[in-house]
Short mmCIF file of C-alpha atoms and ligand atoms in Angstrom, two decimals:
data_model
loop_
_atom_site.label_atom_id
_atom_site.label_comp_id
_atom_site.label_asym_id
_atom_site.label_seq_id
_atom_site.Cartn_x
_atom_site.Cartn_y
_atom_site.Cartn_z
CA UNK A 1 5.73 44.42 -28.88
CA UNK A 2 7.09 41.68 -26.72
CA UNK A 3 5.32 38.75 -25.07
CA UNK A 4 4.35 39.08 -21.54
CA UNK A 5 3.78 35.97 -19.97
CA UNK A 6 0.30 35.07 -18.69
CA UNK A 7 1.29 34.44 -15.20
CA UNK A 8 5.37 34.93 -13.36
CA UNK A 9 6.02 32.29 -11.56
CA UNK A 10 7.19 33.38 -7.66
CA UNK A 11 8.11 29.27 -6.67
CA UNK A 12 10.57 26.74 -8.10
CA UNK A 13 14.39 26.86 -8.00
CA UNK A 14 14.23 29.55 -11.44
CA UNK A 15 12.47 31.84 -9.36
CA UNK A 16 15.21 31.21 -6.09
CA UNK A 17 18.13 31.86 -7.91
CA UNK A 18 17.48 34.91 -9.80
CA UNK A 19 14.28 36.91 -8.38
CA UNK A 20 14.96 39.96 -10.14
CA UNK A 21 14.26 38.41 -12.86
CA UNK A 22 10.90 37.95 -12.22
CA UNK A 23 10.29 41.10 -10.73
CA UNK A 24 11.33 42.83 -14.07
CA UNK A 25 8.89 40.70 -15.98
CA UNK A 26 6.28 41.46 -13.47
CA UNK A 27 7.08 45.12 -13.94
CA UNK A 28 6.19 45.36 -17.47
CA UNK A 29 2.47 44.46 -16.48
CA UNK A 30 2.52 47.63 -14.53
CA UNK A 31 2.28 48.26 -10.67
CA UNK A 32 0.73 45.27 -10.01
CA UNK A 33 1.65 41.97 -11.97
CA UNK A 34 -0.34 37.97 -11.84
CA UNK A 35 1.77 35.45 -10.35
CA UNK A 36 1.63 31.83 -9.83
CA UNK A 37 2.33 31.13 -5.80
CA UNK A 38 2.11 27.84 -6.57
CA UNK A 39 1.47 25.52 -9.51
CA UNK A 40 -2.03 26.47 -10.29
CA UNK A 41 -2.90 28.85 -7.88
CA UNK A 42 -3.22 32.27 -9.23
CA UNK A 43 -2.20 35.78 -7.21
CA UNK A 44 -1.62 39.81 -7.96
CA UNK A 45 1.91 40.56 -6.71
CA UNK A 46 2.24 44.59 -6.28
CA UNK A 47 5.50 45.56 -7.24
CA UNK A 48 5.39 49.09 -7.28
CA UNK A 49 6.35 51.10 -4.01
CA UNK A 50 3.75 53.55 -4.61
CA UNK A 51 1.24 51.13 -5.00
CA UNK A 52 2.29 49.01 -2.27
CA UNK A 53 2.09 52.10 0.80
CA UNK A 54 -1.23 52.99 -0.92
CA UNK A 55 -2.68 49.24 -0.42
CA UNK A 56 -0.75 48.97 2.66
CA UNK A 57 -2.56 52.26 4.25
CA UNK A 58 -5.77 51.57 2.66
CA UNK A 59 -7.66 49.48 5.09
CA UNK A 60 -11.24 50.85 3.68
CA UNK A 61 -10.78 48.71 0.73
CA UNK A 62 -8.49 46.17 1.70
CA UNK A 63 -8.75 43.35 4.52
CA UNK A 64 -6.05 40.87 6.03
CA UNK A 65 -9.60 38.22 6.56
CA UNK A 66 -8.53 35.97 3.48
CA UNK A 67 -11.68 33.80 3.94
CA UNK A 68 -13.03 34.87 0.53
CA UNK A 69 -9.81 33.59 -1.37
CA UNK A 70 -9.51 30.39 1.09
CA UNK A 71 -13.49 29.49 0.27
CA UNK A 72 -12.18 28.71 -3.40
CA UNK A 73 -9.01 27.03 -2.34
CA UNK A 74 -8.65 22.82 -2.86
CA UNK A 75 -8.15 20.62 0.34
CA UNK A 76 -5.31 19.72 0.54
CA UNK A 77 -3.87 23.62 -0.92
CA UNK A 78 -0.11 23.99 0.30
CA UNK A 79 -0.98 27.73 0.75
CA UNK A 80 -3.58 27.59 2.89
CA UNK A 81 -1.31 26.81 5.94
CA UNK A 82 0.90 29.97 5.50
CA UNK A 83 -2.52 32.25 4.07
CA UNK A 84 -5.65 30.62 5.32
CA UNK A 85 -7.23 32.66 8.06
CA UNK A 86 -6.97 32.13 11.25
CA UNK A 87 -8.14 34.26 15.02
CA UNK A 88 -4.54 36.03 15.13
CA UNK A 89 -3.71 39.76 14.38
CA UNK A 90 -2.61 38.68 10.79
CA UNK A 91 -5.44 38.08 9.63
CA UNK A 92 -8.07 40.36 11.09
CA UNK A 93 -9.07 43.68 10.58
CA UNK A 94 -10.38 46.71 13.06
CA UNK A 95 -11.07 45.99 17.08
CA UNK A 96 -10.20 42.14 16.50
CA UNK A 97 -6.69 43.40 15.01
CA UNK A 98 -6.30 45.71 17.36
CA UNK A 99 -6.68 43.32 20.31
CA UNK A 100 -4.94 40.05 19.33
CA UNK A 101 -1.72 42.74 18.39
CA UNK A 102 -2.13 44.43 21.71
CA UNK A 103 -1.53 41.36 23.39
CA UNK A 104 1.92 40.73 21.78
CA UNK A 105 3.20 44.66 21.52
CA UNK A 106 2.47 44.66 25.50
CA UNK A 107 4.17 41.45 26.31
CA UNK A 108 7.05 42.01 24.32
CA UNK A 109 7.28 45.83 25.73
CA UNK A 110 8.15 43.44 29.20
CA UNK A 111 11.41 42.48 28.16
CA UNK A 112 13.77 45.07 28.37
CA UNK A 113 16.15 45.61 25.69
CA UNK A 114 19.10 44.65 28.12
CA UNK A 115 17.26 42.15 29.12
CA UNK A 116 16.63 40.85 25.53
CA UNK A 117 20.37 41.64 24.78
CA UNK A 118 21.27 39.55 27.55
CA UNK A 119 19.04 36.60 26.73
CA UNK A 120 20.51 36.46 22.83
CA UNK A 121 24.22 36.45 23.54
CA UNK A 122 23.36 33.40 25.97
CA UNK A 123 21.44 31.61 23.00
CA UNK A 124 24.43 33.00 20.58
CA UNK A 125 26.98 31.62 22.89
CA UNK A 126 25.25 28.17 23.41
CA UNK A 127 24.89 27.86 19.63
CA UNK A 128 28.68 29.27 18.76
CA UNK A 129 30.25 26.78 21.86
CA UNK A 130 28.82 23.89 19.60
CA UNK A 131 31.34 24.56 16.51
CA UNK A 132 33.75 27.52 17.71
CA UNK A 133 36.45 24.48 18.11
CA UNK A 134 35.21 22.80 14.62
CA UNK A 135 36.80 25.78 12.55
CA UNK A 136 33.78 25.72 9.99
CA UNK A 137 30.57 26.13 10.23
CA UNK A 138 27.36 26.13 8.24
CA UNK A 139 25.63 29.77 9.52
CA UNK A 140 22.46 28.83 8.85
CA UNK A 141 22.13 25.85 9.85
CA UNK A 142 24.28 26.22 12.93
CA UNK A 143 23.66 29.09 13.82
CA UNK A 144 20.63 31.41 12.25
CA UNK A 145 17.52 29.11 11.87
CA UNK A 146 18.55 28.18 15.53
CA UNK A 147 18.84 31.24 17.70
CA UNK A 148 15.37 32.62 16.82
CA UNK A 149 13.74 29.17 17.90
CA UNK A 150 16.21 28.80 21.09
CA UNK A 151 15.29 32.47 22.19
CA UNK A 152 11.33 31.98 21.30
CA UNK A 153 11.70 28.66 23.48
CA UNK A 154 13.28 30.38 26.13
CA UNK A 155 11.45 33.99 25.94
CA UNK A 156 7.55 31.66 25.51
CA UNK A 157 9.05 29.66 29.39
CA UNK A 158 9.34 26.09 27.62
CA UNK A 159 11.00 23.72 29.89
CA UNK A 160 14.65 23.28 28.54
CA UNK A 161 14.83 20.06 27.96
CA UNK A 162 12.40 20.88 25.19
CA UNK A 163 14.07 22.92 22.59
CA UNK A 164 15.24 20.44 20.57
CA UNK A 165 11.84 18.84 19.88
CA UNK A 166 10.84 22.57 19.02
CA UNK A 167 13.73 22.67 16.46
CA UNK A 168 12.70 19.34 15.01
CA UNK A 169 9.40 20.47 14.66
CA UNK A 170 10.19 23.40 12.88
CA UNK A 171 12.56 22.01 10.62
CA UNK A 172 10.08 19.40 9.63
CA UNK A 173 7.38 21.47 8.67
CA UNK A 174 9.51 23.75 5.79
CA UNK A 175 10.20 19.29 4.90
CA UNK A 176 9.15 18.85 1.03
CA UNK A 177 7.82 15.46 1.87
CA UNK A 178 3.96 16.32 2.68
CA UNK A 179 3.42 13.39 5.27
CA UNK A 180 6.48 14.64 7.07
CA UNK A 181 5.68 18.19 7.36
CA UNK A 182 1.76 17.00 8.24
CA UNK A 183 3.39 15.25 11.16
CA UNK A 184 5.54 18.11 12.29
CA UNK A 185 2.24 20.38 12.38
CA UNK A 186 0.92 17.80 15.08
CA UNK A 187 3.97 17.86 17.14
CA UNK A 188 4.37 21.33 16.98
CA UNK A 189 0.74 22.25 17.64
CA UNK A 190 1.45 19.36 20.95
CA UNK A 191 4.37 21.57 21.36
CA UNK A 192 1.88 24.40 21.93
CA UNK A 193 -0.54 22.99 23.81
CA UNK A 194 1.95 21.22 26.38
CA UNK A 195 3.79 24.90 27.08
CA UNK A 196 -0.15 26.26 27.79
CA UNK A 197 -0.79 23.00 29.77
CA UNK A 198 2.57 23.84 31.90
CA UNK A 199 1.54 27.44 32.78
CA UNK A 200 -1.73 27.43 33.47
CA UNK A 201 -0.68 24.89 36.41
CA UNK A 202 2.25 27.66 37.01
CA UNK A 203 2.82 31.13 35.67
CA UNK A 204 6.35 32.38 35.31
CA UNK A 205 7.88 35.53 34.17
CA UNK A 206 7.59 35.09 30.45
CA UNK A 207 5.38 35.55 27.42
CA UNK A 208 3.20 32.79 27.77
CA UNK A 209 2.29 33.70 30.79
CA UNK A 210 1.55 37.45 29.85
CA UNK A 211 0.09 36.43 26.84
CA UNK A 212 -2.50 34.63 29.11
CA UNK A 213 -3.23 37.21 31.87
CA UNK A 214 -3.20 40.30 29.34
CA UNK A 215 -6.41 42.50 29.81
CA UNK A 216 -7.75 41.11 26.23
CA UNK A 217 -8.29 38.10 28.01
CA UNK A 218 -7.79 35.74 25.07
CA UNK A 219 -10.03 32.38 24.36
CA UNK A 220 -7.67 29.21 24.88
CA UNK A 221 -7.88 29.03 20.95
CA UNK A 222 -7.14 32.71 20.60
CA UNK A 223 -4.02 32.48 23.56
CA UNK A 224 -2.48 29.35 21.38
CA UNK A 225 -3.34 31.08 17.94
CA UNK A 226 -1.23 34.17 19.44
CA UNK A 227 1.83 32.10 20.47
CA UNK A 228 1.98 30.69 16.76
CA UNK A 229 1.90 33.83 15.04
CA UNK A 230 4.35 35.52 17.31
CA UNK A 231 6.37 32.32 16.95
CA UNK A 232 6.01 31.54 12.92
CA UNK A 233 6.41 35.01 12.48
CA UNK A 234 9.21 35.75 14.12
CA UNK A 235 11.44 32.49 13.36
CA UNK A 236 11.62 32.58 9.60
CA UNK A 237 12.36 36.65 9.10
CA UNK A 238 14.79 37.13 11.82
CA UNK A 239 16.80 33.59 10.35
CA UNK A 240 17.07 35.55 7.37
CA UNK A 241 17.88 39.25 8.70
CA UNK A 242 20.66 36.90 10.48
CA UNK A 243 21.75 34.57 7.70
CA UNK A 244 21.45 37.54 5.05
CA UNK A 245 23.46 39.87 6.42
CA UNK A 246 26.16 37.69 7.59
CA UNK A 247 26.42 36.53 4.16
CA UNK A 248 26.83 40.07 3.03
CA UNK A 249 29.29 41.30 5.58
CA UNK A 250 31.15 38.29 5.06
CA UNK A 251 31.53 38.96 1.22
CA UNK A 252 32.08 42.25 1.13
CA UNK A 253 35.65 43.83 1.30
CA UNK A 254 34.00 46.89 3.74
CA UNK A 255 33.40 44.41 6.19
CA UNK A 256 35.44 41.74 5.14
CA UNK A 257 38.64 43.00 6.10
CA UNK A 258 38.06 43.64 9.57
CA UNK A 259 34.76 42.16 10.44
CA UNK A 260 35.63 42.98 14.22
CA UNK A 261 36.33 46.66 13.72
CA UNK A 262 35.55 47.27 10.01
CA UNK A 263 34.44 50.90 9.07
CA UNK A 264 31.09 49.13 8.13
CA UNK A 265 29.28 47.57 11.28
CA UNK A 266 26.13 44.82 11.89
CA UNK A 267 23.96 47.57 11.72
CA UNK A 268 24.86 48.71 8.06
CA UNK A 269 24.51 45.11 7.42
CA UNK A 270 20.96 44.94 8.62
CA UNK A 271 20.34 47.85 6.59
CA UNK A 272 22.06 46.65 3.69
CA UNK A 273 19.51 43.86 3.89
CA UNK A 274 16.19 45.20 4.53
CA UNK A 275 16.76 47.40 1.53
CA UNK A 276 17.98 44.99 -0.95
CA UNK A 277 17.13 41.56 0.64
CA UNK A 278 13.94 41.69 2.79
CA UNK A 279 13.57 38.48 4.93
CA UNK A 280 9.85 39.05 4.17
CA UNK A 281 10.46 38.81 0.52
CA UNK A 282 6.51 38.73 -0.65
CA UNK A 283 3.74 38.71 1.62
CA UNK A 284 1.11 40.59 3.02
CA UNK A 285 -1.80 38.97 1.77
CA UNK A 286 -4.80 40.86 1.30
CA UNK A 287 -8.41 40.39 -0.22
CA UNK A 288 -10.77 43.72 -1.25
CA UNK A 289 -14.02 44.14 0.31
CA UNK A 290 -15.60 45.17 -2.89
CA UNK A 291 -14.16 44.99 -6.90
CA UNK A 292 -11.58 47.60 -6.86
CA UNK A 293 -9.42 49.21 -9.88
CA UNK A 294 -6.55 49.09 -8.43
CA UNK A 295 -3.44 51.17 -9.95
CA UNK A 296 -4.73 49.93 -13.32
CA UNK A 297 -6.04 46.48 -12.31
CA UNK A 298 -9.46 45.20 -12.07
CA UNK A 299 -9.66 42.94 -8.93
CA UNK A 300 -12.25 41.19 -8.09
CA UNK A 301 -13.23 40.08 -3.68
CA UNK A 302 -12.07 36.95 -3.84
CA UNK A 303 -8.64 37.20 -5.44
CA UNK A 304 -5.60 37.71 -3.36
CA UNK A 305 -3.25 40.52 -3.69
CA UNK A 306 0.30 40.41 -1.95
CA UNK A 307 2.65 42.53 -1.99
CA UNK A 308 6.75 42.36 -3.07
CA UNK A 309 8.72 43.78 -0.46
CA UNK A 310 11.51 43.10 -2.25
CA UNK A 311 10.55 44.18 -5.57
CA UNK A 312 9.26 47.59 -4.06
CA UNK A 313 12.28 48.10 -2.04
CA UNK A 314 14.49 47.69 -5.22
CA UNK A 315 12.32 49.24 -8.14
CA UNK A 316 14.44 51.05 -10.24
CA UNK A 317 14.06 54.91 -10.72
CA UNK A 318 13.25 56.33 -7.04
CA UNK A 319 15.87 57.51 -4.62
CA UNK A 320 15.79 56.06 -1.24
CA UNK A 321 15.25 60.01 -0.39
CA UNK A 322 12.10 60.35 -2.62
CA UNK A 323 11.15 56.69 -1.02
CA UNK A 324 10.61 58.22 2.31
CA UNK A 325 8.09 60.36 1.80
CA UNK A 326 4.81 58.74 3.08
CA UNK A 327 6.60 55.29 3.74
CA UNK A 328 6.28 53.94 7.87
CA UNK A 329 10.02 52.91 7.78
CA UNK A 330 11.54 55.44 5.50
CA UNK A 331 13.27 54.10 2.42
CA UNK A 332 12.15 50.39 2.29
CA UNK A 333 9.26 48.06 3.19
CA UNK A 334 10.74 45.39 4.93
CA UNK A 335 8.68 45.69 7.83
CA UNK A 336 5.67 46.10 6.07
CA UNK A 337 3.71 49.43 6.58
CA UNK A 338 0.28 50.56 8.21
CA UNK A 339 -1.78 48.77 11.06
CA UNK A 340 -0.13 45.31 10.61
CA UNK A 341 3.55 46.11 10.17
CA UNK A 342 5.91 44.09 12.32
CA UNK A 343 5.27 45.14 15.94
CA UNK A 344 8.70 44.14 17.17
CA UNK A 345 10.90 45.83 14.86
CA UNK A 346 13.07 46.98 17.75
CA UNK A 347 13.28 43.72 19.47
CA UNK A 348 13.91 42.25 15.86
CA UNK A 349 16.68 44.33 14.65
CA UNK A 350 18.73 44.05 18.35
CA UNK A 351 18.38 40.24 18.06
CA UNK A 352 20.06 40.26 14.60
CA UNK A 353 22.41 42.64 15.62
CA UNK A 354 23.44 41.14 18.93
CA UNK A 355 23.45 37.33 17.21
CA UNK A 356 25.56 38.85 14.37
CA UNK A 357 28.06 40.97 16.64
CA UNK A 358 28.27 37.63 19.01
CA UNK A 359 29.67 35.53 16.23
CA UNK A 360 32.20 38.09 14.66
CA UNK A 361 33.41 38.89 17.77
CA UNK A 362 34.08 35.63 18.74
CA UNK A 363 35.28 34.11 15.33
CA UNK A 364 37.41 37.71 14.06
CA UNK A 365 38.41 36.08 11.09
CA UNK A 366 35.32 34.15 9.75
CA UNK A 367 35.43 34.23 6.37
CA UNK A 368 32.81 32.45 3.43
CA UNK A 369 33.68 28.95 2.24
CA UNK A 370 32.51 29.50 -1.14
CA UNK A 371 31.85 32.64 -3.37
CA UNK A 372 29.04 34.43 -2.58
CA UNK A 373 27.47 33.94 -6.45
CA UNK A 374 27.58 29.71 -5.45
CA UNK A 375 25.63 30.31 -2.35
CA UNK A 376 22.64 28.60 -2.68
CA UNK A 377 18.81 30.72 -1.79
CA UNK A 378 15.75 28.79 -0.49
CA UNK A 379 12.81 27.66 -2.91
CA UNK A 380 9.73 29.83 -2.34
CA UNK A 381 8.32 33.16 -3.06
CA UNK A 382 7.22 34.11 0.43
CA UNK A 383 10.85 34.79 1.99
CA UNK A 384 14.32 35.49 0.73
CA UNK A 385 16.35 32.99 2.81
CA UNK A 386 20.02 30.93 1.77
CA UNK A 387 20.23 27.30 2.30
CA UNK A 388 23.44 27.42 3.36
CA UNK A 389 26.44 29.58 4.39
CA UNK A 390 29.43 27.59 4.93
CA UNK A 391 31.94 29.68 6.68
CA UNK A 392 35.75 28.91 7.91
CA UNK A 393 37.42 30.76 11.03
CA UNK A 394 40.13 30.05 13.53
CA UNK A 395 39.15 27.21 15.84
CA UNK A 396 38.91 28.47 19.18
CA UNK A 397 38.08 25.91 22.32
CA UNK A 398 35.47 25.71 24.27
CA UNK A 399 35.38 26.93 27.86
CA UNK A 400 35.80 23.20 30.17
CA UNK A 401 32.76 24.48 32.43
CA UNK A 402 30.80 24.79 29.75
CA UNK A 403 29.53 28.13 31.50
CA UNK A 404 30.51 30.36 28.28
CA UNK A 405 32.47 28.42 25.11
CA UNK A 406 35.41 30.94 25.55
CA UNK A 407 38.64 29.53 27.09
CA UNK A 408 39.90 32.59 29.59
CA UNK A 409 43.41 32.93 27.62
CA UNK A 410 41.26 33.95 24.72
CA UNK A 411 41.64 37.52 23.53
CA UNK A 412 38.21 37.26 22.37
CA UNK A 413 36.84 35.48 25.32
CA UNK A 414 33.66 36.38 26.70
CA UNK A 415 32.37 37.64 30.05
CA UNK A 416 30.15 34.86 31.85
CA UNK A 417 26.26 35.22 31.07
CA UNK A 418 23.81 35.58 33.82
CA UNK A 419 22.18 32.26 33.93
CA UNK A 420 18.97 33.75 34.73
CA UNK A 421 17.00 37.06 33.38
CA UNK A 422 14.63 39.08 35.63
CA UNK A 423 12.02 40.78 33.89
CA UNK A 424 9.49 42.90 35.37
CA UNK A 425 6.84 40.62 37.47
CA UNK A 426 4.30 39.23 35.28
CA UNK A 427 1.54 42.29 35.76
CA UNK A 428 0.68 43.22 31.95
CA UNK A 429 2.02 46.51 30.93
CA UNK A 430 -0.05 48.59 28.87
CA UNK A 431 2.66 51.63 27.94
CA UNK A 432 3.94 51.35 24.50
CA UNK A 433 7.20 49.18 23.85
CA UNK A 434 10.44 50.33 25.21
CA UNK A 435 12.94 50.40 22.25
CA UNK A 436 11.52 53.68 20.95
C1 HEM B 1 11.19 38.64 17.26
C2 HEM B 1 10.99 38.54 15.96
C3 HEM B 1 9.67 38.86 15.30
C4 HEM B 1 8.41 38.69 15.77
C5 HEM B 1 7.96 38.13 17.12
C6 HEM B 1 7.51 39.16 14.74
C7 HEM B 1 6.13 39.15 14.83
C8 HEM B 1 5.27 39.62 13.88
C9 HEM B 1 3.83 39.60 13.98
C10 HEM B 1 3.04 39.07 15.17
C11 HEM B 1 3.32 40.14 12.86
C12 HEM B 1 1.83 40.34 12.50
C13 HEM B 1 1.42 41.76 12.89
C14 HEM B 1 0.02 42.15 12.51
O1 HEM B 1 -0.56 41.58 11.59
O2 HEM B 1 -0.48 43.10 13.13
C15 HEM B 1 4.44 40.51 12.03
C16 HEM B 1 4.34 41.09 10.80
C17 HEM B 1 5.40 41.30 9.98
N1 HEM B 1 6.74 41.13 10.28
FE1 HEM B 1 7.51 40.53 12.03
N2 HEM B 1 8.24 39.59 13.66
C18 HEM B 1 9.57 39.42 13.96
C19 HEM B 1 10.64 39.70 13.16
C20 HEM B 1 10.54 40.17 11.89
C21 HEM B 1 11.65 40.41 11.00
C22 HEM B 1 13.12 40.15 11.32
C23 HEM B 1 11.12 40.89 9.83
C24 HEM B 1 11.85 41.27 8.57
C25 HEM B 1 12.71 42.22 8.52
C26 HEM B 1 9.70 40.95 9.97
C27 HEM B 1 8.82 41.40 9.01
C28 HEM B 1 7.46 41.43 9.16
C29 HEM B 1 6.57 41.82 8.08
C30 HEM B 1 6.97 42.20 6.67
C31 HEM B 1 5.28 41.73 8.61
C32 HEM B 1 3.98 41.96 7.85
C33 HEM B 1 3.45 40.57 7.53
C34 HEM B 1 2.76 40.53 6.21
O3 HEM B 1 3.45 40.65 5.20
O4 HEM B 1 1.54 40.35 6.17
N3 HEM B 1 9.38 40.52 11.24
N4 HEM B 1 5.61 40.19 12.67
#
């Protein structure tokens, strides 16, 4: 019989480069596995498909409130910022779920998707105007972990002048030095509370301000706990979509040799990726109300249980066919599934596809600057995310306006972006979202 190891490790640079690895070893403990999320701090990771609809769906026994887990958790825990409860839809069950996601399914049903369309090819041309002339670029750090925040910043009505303190923020909490990322919390919870400052002296047509005058009529802590979530949320899984399937489509032949009018498009990409690469890699942290045996695991209230997106998505054995049978999203789980699955899948997957179809339509012939097996992934078990894409194109200069980056003479030159967007006026709707 061969050893299985007390506990699989789901942090450290081991665990980065090769996750598979793990997620095999996890698999011989059966559907659900005991991982370490962090040294010393014990987990179940569920990393069987089955298993992971059935806990998904199951809100009887299982709740998002991970009070019970955080009760036992030291001070100064690293995973209590990313799993420690808070009064957001994440991490409530029932009417309290219910309301704090109403609020952001509403407000985000305001923006039309030509609208949002719009909005991203201005961030994606902003961001691309910066290096198009360079001839090489780093994608993620040029270009995918900043058109989320740019588009948040400019979707949440932050004054412009303010987006690079945002980005600063952001990049300095995910720092590895703990009094750095302590002092990026504060800026960016100053962040928050300056942007709710600004509206309530002045609504404008933008999420904030729906946010605030939405029927639910959040608390002030409530209103700034929902601009967080929406914002955390949203920043670190649509990077990856971005920075995932670029790296993909820019190392595979299907896309490779034509990435403007290749037989495969940015949609197959995104595809590609939620099956076999979830952004989300492991989340979805849940607690049971009551000691459950759980798909041949006793677990006991306080102990958290998340579940592997990506292992589920990528078990061996099932078809994608035989996958979509009971599953919310057909064949993989990389929105999640049941009450608190993304609610802005639409808006999500037209953001990555309009940032991705932005860049390889303006650079035709971007191509990777290493091999795709020396790219470099991201420490940490919650998301699957590269470091780094370096990428080398044509050099193509910048429009002298500074209106759009594209000089005119380009074949590949853009048409000029509306400088301003006009959703519907700031009334909030309560019909379901439009992308359906
Ligand atoms: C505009 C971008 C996005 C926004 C604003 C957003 C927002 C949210 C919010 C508010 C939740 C919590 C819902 C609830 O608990 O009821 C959520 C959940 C989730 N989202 Fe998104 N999201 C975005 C993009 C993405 C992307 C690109 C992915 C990955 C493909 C993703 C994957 C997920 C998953 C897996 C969950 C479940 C969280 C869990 O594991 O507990 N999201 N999202």
């Amino acid at each position: 019989m061969s050893y299985l190891p007390d506990r699989v490790p789901l942090h450290g640079p081991k665990f980065a480069a090769d996750p598979h690895a793990a997620y095999a070893e996890l698999r011989r403990m059966g559907p659900v596995g005991r991982v370490e999320l962090s040294p010393g701090a014990p987990a179940y990771l569920v990393t069987d498909y089955r298993a992971a609809l059935d806990l998904l769906h199951d809100t009887d026994t299982w709740s998002k409130d991970t009070r019970p887990w955080q009760q036992n958790q030291p001070a100064d825990s690293p995973l209590v910022p990313m799993l420690g409860w808070r009064p957001n839809a994440l991490f409530n069950d029932g009417k309290a779920h219910e309301r704090y996601r109403s609020v952001i399914t509403d407000s985000y049903a305001l923006i039309e998707p030509h609208q949002l369309r719009r909005q991203v090819s201005k961030v994606a041309n902003q961001l691309i105007g910066e290096f198009a002339a360079a001839g090489e670029a780093d994608l993620i750090g040029q270009y995918a972990r900043r058109l989320p925040l740019l588009l948040f910043h400019a979707q949440f009505g932050a004054d412009d002048q303010e987006g690079p303190r945002l980005e600063a923020d952001m990049a300095g909490m995910l720092d590895s030095q703990p009094d750095k990322a302590i002092q990026a919390n504060i800026n960016f919870a100053n962040y928050i509370t300056e942007l709710i400052r600004s509206k309530r002296l002045q609504r404008g047509q933008d999420l904030t301000s729906w946010f605030m005058d939405h029927p639910a009529a959040l608390t002030p802590d409530e209103l700034a706990d929902q601009i967080v979530l929406t914002m955390l949320a949203g920043n670190e899984p649509t990077a990856n979509l971005i920075g995932n399937a670029l790296s993909r489509m820019l190392s595979n032949p299907a896309y490779y040799s034509s990435l403007s009018s290749g037989a495969l498009t940015a949609h197959d990409a995104i595809n590609d990726v939620l099956r076999n690469e979830p952004p989300m890699a492991n989340y979805s942290a849940h607690v049971p109300r009551h000691a459950v045996h759980f798909h041949g695991t006793w677990i006991r209230p306080h102990e958290l249980v998340l579940v592997s997106y990506h292992a589920a998505n990528t078990e061996p054995g099932p078809t994608a066919d035989e996958k979509t049978a009971g599953g919310d999203d057909g064949a993989h789980l990389a929105w999640a599934a049941g009450p608190h699955s993304c609610p802005v899948k639409k808006p999500a997957t037209l953001i990555a596809t309009v940032a991705i179809e932005q860049l390889t339509r303006r650079l035709h012939d971007l191509e990777l600057g290493v091999p795709r097996n020396e790219l470099r992934w991201r420490p940490g078990g919650f998301h699957r995310a590269l470091a780094q894409l370096p990428a080398r194109f044509t050099p193509i200069a910048p429009d002298p306006d500074g209106v759009s980056p594209w000089t005119s003479s380009s074949p590949y030159s853009s048409t000029r972006q509306d400088k301003t967007w006009s959703p519907k006026p700031p009334a909030c709707a309560t019909s379901g979202p439009l992308y359906g």
